[in-house]
mmCIF file of C-alpha atoms in Angstrom:
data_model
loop_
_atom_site.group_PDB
_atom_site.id
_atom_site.type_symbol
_atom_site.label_atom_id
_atom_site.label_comp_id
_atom_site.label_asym_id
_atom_site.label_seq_id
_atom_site.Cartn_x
_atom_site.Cartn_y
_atom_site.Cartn_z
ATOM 1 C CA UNK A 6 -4.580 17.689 -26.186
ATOM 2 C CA UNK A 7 -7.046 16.211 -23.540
ATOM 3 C CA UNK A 8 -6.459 17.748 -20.040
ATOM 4 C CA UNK A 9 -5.827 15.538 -16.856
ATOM 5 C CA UNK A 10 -8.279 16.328 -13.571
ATOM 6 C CA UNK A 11 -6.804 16.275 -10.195
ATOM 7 C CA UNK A 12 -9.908 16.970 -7.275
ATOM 8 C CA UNK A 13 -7.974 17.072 -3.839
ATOM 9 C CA UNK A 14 -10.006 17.803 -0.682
ATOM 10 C CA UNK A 15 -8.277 19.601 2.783
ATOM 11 C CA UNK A 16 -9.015 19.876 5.955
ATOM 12 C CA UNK A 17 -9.702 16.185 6.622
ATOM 13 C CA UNK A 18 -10.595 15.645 10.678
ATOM 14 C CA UNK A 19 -13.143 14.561 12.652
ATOM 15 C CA UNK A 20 -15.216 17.252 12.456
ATOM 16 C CA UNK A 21 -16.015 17.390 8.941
ATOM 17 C CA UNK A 22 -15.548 13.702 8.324
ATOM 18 C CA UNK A 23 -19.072 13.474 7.202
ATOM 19 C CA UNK A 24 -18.831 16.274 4.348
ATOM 20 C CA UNK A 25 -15.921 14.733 3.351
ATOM 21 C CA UNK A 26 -17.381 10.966 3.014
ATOM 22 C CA UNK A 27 -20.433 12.852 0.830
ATOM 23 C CA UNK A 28 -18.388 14.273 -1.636
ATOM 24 C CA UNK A 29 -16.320 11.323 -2.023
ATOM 25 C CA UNK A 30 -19.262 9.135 -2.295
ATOM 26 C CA UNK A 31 -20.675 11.917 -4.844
ATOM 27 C CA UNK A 32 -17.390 11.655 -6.733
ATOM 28 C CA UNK A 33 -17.698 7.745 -7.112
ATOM 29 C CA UNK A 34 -20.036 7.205 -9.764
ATOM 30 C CA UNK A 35 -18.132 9.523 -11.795
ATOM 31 C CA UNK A 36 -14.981 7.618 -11.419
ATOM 32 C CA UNK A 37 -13.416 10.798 -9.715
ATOM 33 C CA UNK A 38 -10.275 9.608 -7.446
ATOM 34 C CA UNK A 39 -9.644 12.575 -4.329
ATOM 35 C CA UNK A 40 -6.105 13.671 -3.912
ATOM 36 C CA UNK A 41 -6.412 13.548 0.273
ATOM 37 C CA UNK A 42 -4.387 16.448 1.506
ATOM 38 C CA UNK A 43 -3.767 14.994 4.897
ATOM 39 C CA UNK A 44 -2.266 16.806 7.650
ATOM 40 C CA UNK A 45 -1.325 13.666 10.510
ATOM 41 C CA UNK A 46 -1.799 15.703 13.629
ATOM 42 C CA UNK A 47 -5.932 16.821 12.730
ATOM 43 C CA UNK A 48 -6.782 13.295 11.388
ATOM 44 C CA UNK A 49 -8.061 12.069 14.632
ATOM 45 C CA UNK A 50 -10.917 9.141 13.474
ATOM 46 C CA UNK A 51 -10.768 10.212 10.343
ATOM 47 C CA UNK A 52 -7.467 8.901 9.765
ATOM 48 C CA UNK A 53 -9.557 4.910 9.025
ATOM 49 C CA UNK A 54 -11.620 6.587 6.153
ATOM 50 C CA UNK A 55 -8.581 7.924 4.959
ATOM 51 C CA UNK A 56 -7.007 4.641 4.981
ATOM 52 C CA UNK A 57 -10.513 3.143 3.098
ATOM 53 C CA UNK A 58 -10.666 5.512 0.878
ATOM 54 C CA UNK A 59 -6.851 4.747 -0.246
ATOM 55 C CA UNK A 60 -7.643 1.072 -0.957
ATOM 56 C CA UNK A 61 -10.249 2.368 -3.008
ATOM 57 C CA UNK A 62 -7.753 4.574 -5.396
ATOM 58 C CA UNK A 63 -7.644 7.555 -3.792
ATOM 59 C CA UNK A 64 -4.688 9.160 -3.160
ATOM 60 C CA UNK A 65 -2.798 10.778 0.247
ATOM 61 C CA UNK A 66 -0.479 14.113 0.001
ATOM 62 C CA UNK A 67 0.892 15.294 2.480
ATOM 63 C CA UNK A 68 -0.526 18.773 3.600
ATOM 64 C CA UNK A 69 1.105 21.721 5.779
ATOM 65 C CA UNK A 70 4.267 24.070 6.125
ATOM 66 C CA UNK A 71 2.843 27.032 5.206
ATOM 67 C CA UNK A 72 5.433 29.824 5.917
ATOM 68 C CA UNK A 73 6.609 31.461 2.520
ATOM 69 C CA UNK A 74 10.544 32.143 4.508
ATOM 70 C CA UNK A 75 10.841 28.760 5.974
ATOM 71 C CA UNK A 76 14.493 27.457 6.075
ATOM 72 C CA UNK A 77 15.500 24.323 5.051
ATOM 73 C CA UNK A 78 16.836 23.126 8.233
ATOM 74 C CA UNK A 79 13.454 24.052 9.816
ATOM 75 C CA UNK A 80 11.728 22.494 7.396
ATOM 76 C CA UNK A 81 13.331 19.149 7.353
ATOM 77 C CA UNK A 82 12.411 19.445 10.703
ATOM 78 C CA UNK A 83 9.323 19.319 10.363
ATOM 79 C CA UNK A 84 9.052 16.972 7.594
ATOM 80 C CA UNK A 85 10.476 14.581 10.006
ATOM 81 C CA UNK A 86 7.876 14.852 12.373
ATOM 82 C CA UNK A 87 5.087 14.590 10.087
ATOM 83 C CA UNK A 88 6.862 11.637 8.595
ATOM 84 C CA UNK A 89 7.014 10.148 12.236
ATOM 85 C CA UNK A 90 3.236 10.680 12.427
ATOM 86 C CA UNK A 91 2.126 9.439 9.494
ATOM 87 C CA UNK A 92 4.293 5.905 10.166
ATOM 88 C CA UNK A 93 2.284 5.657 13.305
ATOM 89 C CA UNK A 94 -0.850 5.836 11.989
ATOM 90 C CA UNK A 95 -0.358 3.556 8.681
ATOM 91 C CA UNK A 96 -0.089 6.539 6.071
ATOM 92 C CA UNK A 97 2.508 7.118 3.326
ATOM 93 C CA UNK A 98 3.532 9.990 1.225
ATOM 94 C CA UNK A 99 5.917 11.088 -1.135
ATOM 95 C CA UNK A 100 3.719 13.957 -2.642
ATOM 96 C CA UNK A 101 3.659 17.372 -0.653
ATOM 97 C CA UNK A 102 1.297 20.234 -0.818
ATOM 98 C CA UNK A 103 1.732 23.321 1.705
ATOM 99 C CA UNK A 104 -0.196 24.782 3.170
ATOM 100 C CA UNK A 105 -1.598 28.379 1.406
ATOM 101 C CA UNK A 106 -0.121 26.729 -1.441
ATOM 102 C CA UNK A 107 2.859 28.165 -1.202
ATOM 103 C CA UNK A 108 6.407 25.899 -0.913
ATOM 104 C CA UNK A 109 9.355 28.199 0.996
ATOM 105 C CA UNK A 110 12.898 27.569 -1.103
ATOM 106 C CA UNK A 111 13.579 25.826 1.969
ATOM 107 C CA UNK A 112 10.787 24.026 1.937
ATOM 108 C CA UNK A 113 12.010 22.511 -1.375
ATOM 109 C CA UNK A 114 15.355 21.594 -0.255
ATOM 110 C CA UNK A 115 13.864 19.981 2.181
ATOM 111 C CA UNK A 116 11.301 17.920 0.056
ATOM 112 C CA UNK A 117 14.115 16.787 -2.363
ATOM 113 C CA UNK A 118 16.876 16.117 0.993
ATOM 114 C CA UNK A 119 13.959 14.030 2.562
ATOM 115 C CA UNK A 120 12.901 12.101 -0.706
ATOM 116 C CA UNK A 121 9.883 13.264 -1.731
ATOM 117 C CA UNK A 122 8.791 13.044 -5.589
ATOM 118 C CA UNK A 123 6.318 15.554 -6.227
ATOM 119 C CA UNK A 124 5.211 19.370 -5.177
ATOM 120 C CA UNK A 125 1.536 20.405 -5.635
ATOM 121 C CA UNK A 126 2.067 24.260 -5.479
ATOM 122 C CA UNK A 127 -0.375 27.238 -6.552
ATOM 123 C CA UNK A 128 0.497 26.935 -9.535
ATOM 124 C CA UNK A 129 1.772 23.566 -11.036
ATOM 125 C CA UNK A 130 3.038 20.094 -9.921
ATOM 126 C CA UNK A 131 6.809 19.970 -9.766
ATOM 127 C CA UNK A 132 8.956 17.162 -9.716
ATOM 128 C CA UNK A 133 11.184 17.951 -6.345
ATOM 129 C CA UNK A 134 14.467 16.633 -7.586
ATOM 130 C CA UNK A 135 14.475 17.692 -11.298
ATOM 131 C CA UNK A 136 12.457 20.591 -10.588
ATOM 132 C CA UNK A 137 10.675 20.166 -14.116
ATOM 133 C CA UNK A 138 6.972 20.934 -13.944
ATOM 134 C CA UNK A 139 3.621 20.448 -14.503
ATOM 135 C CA UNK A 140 1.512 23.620 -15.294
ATOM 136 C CA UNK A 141 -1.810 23.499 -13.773
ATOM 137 C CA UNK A 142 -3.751 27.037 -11.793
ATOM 138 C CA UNK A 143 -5.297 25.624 -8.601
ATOM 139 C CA UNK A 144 -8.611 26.744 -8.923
ATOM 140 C CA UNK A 145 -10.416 26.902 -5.485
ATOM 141 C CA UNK A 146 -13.770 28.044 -3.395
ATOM 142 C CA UNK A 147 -11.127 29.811 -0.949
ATOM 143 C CA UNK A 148 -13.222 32.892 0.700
ATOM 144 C CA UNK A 149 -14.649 31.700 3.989
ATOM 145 C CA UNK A 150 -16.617 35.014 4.983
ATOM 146 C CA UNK A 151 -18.704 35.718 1.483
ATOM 147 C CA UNK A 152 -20.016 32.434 -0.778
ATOM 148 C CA UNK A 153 -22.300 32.875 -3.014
ATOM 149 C CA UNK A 154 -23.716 32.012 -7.186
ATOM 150 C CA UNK A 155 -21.278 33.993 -8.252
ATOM 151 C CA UNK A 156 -18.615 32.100 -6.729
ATOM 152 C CA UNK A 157 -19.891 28.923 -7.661
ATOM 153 C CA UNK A 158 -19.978 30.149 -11.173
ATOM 154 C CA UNK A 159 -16.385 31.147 -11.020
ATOM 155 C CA UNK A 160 -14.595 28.170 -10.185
ATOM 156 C CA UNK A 161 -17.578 26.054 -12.682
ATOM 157 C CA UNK A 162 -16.181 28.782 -15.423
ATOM 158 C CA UNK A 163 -12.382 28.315 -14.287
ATOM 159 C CA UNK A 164 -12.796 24.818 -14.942
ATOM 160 C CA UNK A 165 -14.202 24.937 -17.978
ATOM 161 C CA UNK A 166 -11.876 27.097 -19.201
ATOM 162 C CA UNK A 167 -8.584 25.206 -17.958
ATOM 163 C CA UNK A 168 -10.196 21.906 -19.570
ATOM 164 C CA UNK A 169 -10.815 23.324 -23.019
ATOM 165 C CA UNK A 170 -7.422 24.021 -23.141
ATOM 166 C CA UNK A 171 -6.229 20.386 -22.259
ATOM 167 C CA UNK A 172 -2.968 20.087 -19.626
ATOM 168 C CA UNK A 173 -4.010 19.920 -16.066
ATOM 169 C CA UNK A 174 -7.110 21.347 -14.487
ATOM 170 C CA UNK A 175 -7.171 21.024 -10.616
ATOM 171 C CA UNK A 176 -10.128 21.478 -8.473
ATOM 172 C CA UNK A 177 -9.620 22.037 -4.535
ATOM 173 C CA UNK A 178 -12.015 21.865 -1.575
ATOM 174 C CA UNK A 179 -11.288 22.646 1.711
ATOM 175 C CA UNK A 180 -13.723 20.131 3.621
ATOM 176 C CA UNK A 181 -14.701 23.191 6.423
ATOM 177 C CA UNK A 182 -16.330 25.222 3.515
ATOM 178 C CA UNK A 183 -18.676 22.102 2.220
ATOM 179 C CA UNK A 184 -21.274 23.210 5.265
ATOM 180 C CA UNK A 185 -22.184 26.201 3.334
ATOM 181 C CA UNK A 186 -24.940 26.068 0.841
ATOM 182 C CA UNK A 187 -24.036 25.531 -2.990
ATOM 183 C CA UNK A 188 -20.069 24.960 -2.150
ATOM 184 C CA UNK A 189 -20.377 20.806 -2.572
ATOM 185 C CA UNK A 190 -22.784 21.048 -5.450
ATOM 186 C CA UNK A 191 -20.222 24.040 -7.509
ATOM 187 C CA UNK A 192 -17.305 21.553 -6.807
ATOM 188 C CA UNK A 193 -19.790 19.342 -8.290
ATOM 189 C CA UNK A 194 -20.425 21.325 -11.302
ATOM 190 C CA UNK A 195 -16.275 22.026 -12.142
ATOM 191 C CA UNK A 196 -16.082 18.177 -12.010
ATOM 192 C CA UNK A 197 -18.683 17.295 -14.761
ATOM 193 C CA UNK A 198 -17.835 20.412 -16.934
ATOM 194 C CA UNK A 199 -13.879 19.442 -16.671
ATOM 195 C CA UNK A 200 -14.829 15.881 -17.742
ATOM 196 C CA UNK A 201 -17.770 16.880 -20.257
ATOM 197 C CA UNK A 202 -14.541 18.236 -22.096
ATOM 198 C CA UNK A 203 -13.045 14.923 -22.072
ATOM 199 C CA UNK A 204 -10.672 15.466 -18.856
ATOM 200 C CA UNK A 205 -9.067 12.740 -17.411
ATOM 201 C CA UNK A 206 -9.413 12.303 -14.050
ATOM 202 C CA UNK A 207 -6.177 11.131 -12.091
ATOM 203 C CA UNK A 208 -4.415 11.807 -8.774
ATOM 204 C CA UNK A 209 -1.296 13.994 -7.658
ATOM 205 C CA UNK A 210 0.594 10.581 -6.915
ATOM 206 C CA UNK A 211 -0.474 8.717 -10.453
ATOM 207 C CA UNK A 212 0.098 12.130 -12.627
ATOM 208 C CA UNK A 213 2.972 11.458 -15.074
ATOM 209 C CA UNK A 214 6.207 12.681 -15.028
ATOM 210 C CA UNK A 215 6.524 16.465 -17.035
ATOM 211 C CA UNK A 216 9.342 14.558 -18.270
ATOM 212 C CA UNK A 217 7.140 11.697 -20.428
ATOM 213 C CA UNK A 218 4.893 14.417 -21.047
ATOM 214 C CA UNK A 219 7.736 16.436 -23.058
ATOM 215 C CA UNK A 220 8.576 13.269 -24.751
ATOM 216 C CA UNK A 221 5.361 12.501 -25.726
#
């Protein structure tokens, strides 16, 4: 069973809007799309490259929420308002990811009351109103105070690993950590390794249902 690639990329703004175009434009040749995790409110200029880089196949998720105890009415809430947001500045989503990838209960009552299709968690992709899943480890360059070879080697081996054994492999990036030297080309590295073992590279929004998947 050949695995399916997902690459997403956070912490989109105008600050790091030039790492972010690099990798993408890295990504390209390889026929990589980027699952955008976009939260409306830090977009500032960068929310036009995010609307390029949609008409080119990439993909936007929406990104925050990131209490583990959040209520549903809270959370609806705030849905709402990032909703609003996104409207004004010519985004759509119906795929979620929080924030420290981690969805409150409430958080998916919420995302199923509001009409959202897909949760990109930790751990797998879920389908928000059968909760059926995808299995899929997020594997990720996550510690901001120590990078280093060894780190780079571990998410290159994680996806290695995770590809050999077909389903999903995901690869994150969190666009404030591509400043520091070896973090773009390791992301890089996971990316040819997962396809090297034939992975198919595809987006949170195009993934198929766990439901065709059982059926298959």
């Amino acid at each position: 069973m050949h695995s399916q690639l997902v690459v997403s990329l956070s912490g989109i703004g105008p600050q790091t809007l030039d790492r972010c175009a690099d990798l993408a434009a890295a990504l390209d040749p390889r026929q990589v799309p980027l699952s955008l995790l976009v939260a409306p409110r830090e977009l500032g200029k960068a929310q036009e490259w995010v609307r390029h880089r949609t008409s080119l196949g990439d993909a936007v998720v929406l990104h925050g929420l990131g209490q583990r105890r959040l209520p549903a009415y809270e959370a609806g809430l705030l849905l709402m308002g990032a909703r609003l947001q996104m409207d004004a500045i010519g985004l759509k989503a119906d795929t979620f990811a929080p924030r420290r990838c981690v969805a409150s209960p409430g958080t998916l009552i919420a995302l199923a009351k509001h009409r959202f299709q897909r949760c990109a968690d930790a751990h797998a992709v879920r389908e928000v109103g059968s909760g059926l899943a995808t299995l899929g480890r997020l594997h990720a360059l996550t510690e901001r105070t120590s990078f280093g070879e060894l780190r780079s080697l571990a998410l290159v081996y994680a996806a290695a690993r995770s590809a050999r054994r077909g389903g999903l492999t995901r690869i994150t990036v969190d666009a404030r950590d591509l400043h520091r030297p070896g973090a773009r080309q390791a992301v890089l590295d996971a990316v040819d390794i997962a396809l090297a073992h034939d992975a198919a590279p595809t987006t949170y929004v195009k993934l198929p249902s766990p439901r065709l998947a059982s059926a298959a």
